[in-house]
XYZ file of C-alpha atoms in Angstrom:
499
model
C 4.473 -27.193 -11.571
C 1.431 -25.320 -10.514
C -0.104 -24.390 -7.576
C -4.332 -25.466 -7.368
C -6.540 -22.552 -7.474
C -9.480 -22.659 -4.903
C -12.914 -21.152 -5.325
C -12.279 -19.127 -1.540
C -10.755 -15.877 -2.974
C -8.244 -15.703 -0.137
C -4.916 -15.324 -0.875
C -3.768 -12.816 1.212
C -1.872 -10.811 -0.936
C 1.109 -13.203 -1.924
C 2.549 -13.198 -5.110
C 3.961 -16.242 -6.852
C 7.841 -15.411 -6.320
C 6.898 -14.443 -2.589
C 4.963 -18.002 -2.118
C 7.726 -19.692 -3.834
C 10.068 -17.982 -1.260
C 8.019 -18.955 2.131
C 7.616 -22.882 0.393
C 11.269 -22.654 -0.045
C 12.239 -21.590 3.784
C 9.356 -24.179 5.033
C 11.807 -26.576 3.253
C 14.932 -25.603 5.504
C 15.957 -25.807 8.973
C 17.810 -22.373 8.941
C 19.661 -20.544 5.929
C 21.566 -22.375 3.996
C 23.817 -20.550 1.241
C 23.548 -24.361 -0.755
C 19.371 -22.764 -1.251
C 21.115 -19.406 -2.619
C 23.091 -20.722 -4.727
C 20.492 -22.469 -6.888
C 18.342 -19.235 -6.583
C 21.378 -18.394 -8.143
C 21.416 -20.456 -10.880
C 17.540 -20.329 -11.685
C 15.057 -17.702 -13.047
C 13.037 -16.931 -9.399
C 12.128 -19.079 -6.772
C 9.340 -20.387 -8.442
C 11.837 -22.490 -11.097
C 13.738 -23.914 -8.119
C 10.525 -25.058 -6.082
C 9.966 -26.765 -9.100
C 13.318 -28.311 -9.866
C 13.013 -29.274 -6.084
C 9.832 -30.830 -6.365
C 10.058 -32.547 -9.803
C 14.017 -34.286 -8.780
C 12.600 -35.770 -6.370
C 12.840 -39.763 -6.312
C 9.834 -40.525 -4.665
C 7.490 -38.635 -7.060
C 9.596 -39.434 -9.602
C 7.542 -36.223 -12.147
C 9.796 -35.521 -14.432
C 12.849 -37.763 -15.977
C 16.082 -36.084 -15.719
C 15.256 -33.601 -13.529
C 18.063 -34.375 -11.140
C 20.963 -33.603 -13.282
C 18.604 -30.303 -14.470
C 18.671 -29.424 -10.724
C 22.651 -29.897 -9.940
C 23.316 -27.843 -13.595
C 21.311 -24.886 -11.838
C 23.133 -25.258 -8.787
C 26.783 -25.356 -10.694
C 25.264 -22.306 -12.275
C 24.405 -20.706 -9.339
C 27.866 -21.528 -7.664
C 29.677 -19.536 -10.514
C 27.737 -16.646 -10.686
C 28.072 -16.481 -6.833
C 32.144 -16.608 -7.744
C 32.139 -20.311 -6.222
C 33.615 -22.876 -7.746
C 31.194 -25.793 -8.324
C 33.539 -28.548 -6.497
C 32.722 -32.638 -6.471
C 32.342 -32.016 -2.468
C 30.056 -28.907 -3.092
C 27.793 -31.172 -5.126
C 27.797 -33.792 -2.631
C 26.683 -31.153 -0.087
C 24.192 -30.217 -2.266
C 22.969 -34.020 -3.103
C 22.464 -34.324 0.752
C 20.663 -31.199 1.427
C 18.358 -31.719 -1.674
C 16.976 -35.341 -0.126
C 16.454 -33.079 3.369
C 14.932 -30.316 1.356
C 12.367 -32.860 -1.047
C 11.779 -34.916 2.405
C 10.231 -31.635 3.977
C 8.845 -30.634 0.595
C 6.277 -34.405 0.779
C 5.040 -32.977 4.414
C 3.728 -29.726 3.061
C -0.112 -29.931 3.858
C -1.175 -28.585 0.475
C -0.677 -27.401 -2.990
C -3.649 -25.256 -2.834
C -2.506 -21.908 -3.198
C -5.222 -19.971 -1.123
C -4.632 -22.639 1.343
C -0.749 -21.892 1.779
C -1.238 -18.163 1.542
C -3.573 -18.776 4.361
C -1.204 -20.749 5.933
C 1.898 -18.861 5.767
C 0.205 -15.996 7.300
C -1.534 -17.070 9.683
C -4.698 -16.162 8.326
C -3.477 -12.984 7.304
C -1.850 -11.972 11.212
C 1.435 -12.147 9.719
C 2.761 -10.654 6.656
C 5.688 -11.984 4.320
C 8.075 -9.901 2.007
C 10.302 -10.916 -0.758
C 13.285 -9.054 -1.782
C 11.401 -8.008 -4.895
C 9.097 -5.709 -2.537
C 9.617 -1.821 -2.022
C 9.503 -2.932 2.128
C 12.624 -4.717 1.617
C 15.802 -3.689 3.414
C 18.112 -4.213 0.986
C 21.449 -4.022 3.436
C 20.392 -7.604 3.870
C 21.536 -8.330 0.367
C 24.979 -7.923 1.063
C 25.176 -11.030 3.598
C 25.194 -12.363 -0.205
C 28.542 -10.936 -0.595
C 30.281 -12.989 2.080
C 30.046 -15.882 -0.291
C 29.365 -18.032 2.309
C 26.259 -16.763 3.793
C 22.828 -17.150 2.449
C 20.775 -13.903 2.909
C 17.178 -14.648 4.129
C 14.877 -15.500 1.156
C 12.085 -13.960 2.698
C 10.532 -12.471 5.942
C 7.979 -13.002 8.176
C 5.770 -9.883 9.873
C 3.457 -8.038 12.362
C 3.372 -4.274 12.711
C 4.285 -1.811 10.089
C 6.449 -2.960 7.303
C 7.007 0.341 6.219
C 9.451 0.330 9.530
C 12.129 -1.625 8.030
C 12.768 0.957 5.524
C 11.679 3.790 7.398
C 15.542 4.889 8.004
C 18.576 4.720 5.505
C 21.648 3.851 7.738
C 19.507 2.249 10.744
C 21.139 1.554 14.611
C 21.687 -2.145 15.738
C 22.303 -2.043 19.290
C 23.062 -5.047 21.315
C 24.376 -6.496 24.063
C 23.565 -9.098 27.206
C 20.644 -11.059 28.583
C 22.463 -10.350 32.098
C 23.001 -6.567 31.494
C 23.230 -4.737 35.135
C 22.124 -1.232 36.263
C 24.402 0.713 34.745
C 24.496 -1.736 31.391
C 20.760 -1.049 31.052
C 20.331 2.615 31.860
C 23.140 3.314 28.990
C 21.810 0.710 26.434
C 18.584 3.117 27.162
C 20.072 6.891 26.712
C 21.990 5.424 23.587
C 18.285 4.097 22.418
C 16.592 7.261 23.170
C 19.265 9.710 21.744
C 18.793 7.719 18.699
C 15.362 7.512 18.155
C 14.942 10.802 18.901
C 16.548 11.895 15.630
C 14.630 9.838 14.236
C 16.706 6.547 13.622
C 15.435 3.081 13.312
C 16.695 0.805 16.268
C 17.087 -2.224 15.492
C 17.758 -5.360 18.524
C 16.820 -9.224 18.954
C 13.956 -8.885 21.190
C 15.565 -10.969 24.061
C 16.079 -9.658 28.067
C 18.470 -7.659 29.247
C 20.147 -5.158 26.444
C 17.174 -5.983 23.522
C 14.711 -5.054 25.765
C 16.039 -2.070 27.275
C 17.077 -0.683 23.739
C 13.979 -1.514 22.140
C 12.748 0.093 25.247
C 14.570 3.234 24.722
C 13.215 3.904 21.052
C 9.747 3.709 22.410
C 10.025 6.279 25.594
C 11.506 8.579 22.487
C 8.076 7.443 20.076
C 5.727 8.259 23.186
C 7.565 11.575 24.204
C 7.295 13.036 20.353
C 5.081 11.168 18.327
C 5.499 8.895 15.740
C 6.064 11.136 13.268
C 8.811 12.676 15.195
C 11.111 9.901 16.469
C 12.186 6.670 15.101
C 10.615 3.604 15.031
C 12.441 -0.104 16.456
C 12.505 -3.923 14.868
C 13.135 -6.888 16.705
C 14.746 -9.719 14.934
C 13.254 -13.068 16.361
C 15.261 -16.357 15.840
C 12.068 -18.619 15.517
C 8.597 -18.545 14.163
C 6.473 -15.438 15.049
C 3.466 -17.125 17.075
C 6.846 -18.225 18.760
C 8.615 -15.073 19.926
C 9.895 -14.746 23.350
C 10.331 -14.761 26.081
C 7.098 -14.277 27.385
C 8.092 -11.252 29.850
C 8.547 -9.377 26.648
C 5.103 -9.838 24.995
C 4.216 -6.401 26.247
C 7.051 -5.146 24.878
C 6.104 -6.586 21.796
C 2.709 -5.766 21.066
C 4.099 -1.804 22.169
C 6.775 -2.148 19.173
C 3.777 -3.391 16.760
C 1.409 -0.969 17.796
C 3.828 2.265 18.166
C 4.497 1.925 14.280
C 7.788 -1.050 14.517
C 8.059 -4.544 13.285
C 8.492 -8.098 14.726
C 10.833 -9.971 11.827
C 11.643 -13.370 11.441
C 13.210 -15.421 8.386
C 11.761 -18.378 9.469
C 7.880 -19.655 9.087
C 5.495 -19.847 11.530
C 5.689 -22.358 14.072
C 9.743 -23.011 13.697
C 10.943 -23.133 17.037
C 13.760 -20.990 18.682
C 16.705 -23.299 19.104
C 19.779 -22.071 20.240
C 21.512 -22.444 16.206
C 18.982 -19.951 15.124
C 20.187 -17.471 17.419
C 23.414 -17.415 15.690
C 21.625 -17.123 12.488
C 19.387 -14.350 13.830
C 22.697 -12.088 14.411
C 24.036 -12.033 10.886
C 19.836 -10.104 10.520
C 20.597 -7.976 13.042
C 23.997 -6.611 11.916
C 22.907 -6.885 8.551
C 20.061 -4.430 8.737
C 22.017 -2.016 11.102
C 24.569 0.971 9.162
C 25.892 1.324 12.734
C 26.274 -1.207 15.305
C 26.936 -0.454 19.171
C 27.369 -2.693 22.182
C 26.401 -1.718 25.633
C 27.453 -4.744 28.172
C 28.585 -7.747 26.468
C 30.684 -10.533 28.134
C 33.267 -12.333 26.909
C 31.413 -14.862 25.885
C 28.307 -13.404 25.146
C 26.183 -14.050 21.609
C 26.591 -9.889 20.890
C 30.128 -10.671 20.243
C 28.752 -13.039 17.689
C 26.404 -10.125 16.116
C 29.776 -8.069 15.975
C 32.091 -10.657 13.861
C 29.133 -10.176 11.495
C 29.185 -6.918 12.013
C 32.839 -6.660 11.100
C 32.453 -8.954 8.306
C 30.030 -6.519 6.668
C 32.106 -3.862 6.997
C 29.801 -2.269 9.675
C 31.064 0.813 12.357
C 30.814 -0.757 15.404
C 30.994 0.864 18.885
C 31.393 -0.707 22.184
C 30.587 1.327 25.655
C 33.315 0.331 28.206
C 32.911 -0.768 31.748
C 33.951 -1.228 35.351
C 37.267 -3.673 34.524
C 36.328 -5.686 37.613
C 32.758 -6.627 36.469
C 32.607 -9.892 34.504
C 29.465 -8.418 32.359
C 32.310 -5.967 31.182
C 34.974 -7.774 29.789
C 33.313 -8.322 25.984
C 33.151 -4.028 25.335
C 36.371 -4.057 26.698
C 38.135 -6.554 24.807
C 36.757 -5.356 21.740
C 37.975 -1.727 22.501
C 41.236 -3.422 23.696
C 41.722 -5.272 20.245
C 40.567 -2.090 18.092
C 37.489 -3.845 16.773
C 35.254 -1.283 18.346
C 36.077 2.555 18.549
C 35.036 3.443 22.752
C 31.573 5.417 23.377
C 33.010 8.010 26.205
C 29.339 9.777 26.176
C 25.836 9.316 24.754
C 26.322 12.894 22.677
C 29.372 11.454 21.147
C 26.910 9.665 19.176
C 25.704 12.924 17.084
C 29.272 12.097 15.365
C 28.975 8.787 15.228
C 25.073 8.199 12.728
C 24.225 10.267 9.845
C 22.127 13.184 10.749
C 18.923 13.624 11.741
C 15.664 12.653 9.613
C 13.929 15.971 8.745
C 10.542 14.313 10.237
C 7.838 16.480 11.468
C 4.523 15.574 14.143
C 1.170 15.912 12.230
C -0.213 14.428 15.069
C 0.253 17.301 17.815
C -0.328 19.852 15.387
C -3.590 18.260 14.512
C -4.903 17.715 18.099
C -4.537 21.639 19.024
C -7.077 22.437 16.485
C -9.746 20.014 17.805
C -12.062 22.396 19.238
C -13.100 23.268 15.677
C -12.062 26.997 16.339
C -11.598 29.394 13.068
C -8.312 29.762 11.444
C -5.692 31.499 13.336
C -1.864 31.802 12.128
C -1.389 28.257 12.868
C -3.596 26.973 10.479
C -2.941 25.811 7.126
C -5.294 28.967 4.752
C -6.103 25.802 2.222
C -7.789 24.176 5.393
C -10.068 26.767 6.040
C -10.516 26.765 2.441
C -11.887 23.245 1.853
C -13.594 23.393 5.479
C -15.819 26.716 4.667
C -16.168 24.951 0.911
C -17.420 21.522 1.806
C -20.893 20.688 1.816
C -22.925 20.424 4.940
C -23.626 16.475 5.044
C -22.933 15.614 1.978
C -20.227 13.824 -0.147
C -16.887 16.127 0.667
C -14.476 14.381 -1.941
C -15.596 17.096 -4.259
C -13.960 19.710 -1.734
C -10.814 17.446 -1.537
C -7.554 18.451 -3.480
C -5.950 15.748 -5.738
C -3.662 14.834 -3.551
C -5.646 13.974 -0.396
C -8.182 12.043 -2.551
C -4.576 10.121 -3.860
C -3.959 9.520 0.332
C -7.532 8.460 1.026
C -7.282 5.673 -1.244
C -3.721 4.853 0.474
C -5.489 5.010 3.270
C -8.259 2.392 2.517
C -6.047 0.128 0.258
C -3.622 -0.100 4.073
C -7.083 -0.843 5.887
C -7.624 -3.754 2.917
C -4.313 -5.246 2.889
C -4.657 -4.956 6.760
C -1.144 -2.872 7.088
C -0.969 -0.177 9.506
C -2.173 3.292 7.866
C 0.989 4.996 9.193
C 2.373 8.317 7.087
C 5.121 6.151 5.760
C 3.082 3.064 4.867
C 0.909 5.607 2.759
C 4.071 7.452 1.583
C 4.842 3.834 0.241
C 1.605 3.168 -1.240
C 1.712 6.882 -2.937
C 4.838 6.038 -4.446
C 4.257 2.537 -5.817
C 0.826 4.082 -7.488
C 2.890 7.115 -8.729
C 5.346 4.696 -10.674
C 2.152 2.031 -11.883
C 1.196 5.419 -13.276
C 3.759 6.545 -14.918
C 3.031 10.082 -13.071
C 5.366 13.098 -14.679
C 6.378 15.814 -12.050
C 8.080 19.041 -12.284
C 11.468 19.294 -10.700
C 10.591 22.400 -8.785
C 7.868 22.929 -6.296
C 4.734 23.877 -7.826
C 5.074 23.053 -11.306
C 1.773 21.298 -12.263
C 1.507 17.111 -12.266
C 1.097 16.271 -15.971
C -2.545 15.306 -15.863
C -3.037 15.765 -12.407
C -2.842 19.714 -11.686
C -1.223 21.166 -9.502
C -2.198 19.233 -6.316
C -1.226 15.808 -7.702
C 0.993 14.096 -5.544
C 4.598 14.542 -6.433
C 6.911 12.409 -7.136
C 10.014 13.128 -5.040
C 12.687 10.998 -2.386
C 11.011 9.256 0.248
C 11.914 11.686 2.831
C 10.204 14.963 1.033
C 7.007 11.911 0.210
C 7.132 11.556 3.605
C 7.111 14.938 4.632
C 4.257 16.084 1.936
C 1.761 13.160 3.262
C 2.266 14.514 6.528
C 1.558 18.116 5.950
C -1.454 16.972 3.980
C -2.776 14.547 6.949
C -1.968 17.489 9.973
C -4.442 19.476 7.200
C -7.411 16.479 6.645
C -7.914 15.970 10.162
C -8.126 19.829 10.991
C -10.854 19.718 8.494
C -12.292 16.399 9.578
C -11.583 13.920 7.156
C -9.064 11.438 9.281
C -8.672 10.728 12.558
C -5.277 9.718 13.987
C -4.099 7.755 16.784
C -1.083 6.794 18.704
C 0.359 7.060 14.684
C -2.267 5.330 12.970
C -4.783 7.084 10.711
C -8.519 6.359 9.871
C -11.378 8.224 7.828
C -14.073 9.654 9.364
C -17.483 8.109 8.425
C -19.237 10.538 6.219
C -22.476 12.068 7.599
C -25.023 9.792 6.951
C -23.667 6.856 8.865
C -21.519 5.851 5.163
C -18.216 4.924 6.393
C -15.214 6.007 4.141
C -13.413 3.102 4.736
């Protein structure tokens, strides 16, 4: 099967295996582990859209195609450690006639079209696990054997956020949190983000809100660069997230360098299944997993049996005995399934340490005035400011490596992602491997090729950490600009914009 080519030249960036993917969830009501498992038993998505499409009665496109399709699956079942029962391929007979029945209702097989269509026209973005955005703790849902992990995901904000942290903080709790629920679900929020820890939540009232809250107070009070970012986990469609009171909320996470997520496609509705589905996301992306105010009854608890099944360190904050909104952090202390947060500090023990981030941003605005170099000044930005010429074209004056982040820079503005430090960490990295770039282990040893300015190739942390001493430098000098976090090039003189 192929998809139509169009004469528009839109495609917005989707690859075939990340098209396949989106197709794939359009064709399901939620996950469904019966979908992994023939991913399982296939080459890449793109074979089992095909198998999907071709088995099915109606269209009737290629003879024999059914029993190819259940072989797959049986495939798929093994590798997965399943055994491939007579009721398992029943199952799978029934959900195949739901999945080619949504398959016949798909609009198009245009491919600029459904790229189009899938993002919105480009508002949202989509990631496969193939992708260097992906968060790959959300692989091991796959080793539950019963639990499909999501086959792709649905975006707005920075991608880059989602793997912006290696052992990232879930925290949760209730809609109905009280006073003292919400002011602790905050602190813990805040005392994580400022050491620079992803906080992850659901985006719903009460606890959500207050923790994704928490991580931005920390953002605002030291920068971007400084304190970690926050992603909310949505159980419906994007142009669907809620509730409503929240869209504030919202378009601060997007904007302060976090992530709205969904596994589900644009337009799917919220129903109150989903939200069950939406936990296993939320424990799945966090290393550590702490409840605030839960009841007994509440859906956190639900986010915590996933939790547990994944082998997650989870942490409940106790409560007043005779408050209702109480009982599910105490019962889960009671039963040993949480260990008890006695103080916000405790936490230092509790996550890894601290990311070594830095600011670039309030180092950068102290030098505004254009004032000559003083012992706060990088010497190589003096340097390239005395060296550049007077209205004229300045990437002559520019090192290697800040020409290498200028074209991060514009190739963000193109694909329309957030120029953040660690989306053009990202983008440095993926060009240094399509390159084939050789670096010296030791600081300073020339890039083979390059010279001694290349940009290295290191962990994501010291990537991080050079792009961000090289972007404090290029706006001292004039070349970027940066914003609340984000970073754009200043025109050239002449009215020639650099990006």
């Amino acid at each position: 099967m192929t998809v139509c080519e169009s004469d528009s030249g839109l495609c917005w960036d989707l690859d075939e295996e990340t098209l396949a993917r989106a197709i794939l969830t359009f064709c399901l009501n939620t996950a469904d582990a019966l979908m992994t498992a023939l991913l399982k038993g296939t080459a890449d998505a793109w074979e089992a859209l095909t198998l999907i499409r071709d088995s099915d009665p109606e269209l009737r496109t290629s003879a024999g195609a059914g029993k190819v399709i259940e072989q797959a699956f049986c495939i798929g079942m093994t590798r997965w450690g399943s055994k491939p029962t007579p009721q398992a391929v029943r199952s799978f007979r029934s959900a195949l006639a739901t999945w080619q029945q949504r398959l016949r209702t798909l609009p198009t097989w245009d491919r600029d079209y459904l790229c189009g269509w899938f993002t919105m026209e480009g508002r949202q973005w989509i990631i496969a696990p193939h992708d260097v955005w992906w968060p790959t703790r959300l692989n091991d849902l796959a080793l539950l054997g019963r639990c499909a992990p999501p086959l792709c995901l649905w975006g707005s904000g920075d991608r880059a956020a989602l793997t912006s942290c290696p052992q990232p903080v879930g925290i949760v709790g209730s809609r109905g949190v009280n006073e003292y629920g919400r002011r602790l679900t905050t602190d813990i929020a805040v005392h994580a983000a400022q050491a620079g820890h992803l906080v992850v939540s659901g985006g719903a009232m009460g606890a959500d809100a207050a923790a994704h809250r928490g991580a931005l107070d920390a953002i605002r009070a030291y920068g971007i660069g400084r304190a970690g970012r926050t992603v909310a986990v949505f159980a419906g469609g994007l142009n669907h997230a809620g509730p409503q009171c929240n869209s504030e909320l919202f378009d601060g996470i997007a904007e302060n360098g976090g992530a709205l997520v969904s596994e589900l496609c644009p337009g799917t509705i919220p129903e109150a299944r989903r939200f069950l589905s939406r936990n296993r996301i939320i424990a799945a992306l966090s290393s550590t997993l702490v409840v605030t105010q839960a009841r007994l009854r509440s859906g956190a608890l639900n986010t915590v049996n996933w939790g547990s099944e994944l082998q997650r360190d989870i942490h409940a904050v106790p409560g007043n005995i005779d408050v209702p909104g109480n009982g599910g952090c105490n019962r889960l202390i009671q039963e040993h399934r949480a260990t008890i947060v006695c103080s916000v500090d405790d936490m230092d023990d509790v996550w890894h340490a601290p990311h070594p981030l830095e600011s670039f941003h309030d180092v950068a605005t102290q030098r505004k005035d254009g004032s000559d170099c003083d012992a706060g000044t990088p010497r190589d930005a003096v340097i390239l400011r005395d060296s550049s010429p007077s209205g004229g074209n300045r990437s002559s004056a520019m090192t290697e490596s800040q020409r290498a982040i200028i074209d991060a820079i514009r190739w963000c503005h193109r694909r329309r992602i957030a120029p953040t430090a660690q989306s053009v960490a990202e983008q440095l990295r993926t060009r240094s491997g399509e390159k084939g770039l050789e670096t010296g282990a030791t600081e300073g040893k020339p890039t083979e090729g390059k010279g001694a300015d290349a940009v290295p190739e290191r962990g994501m942390h010291e990537l991080v950490a050079h792009v961000l001493s090289q972007l404090g430098t290029m706006e001292l000098i004039g070349l970027i600009t940066v914003e609340n976090g984000r970073i754009s090039i200043v025109p050239e003189t002449g009215g020639r914009r650099r990006s």
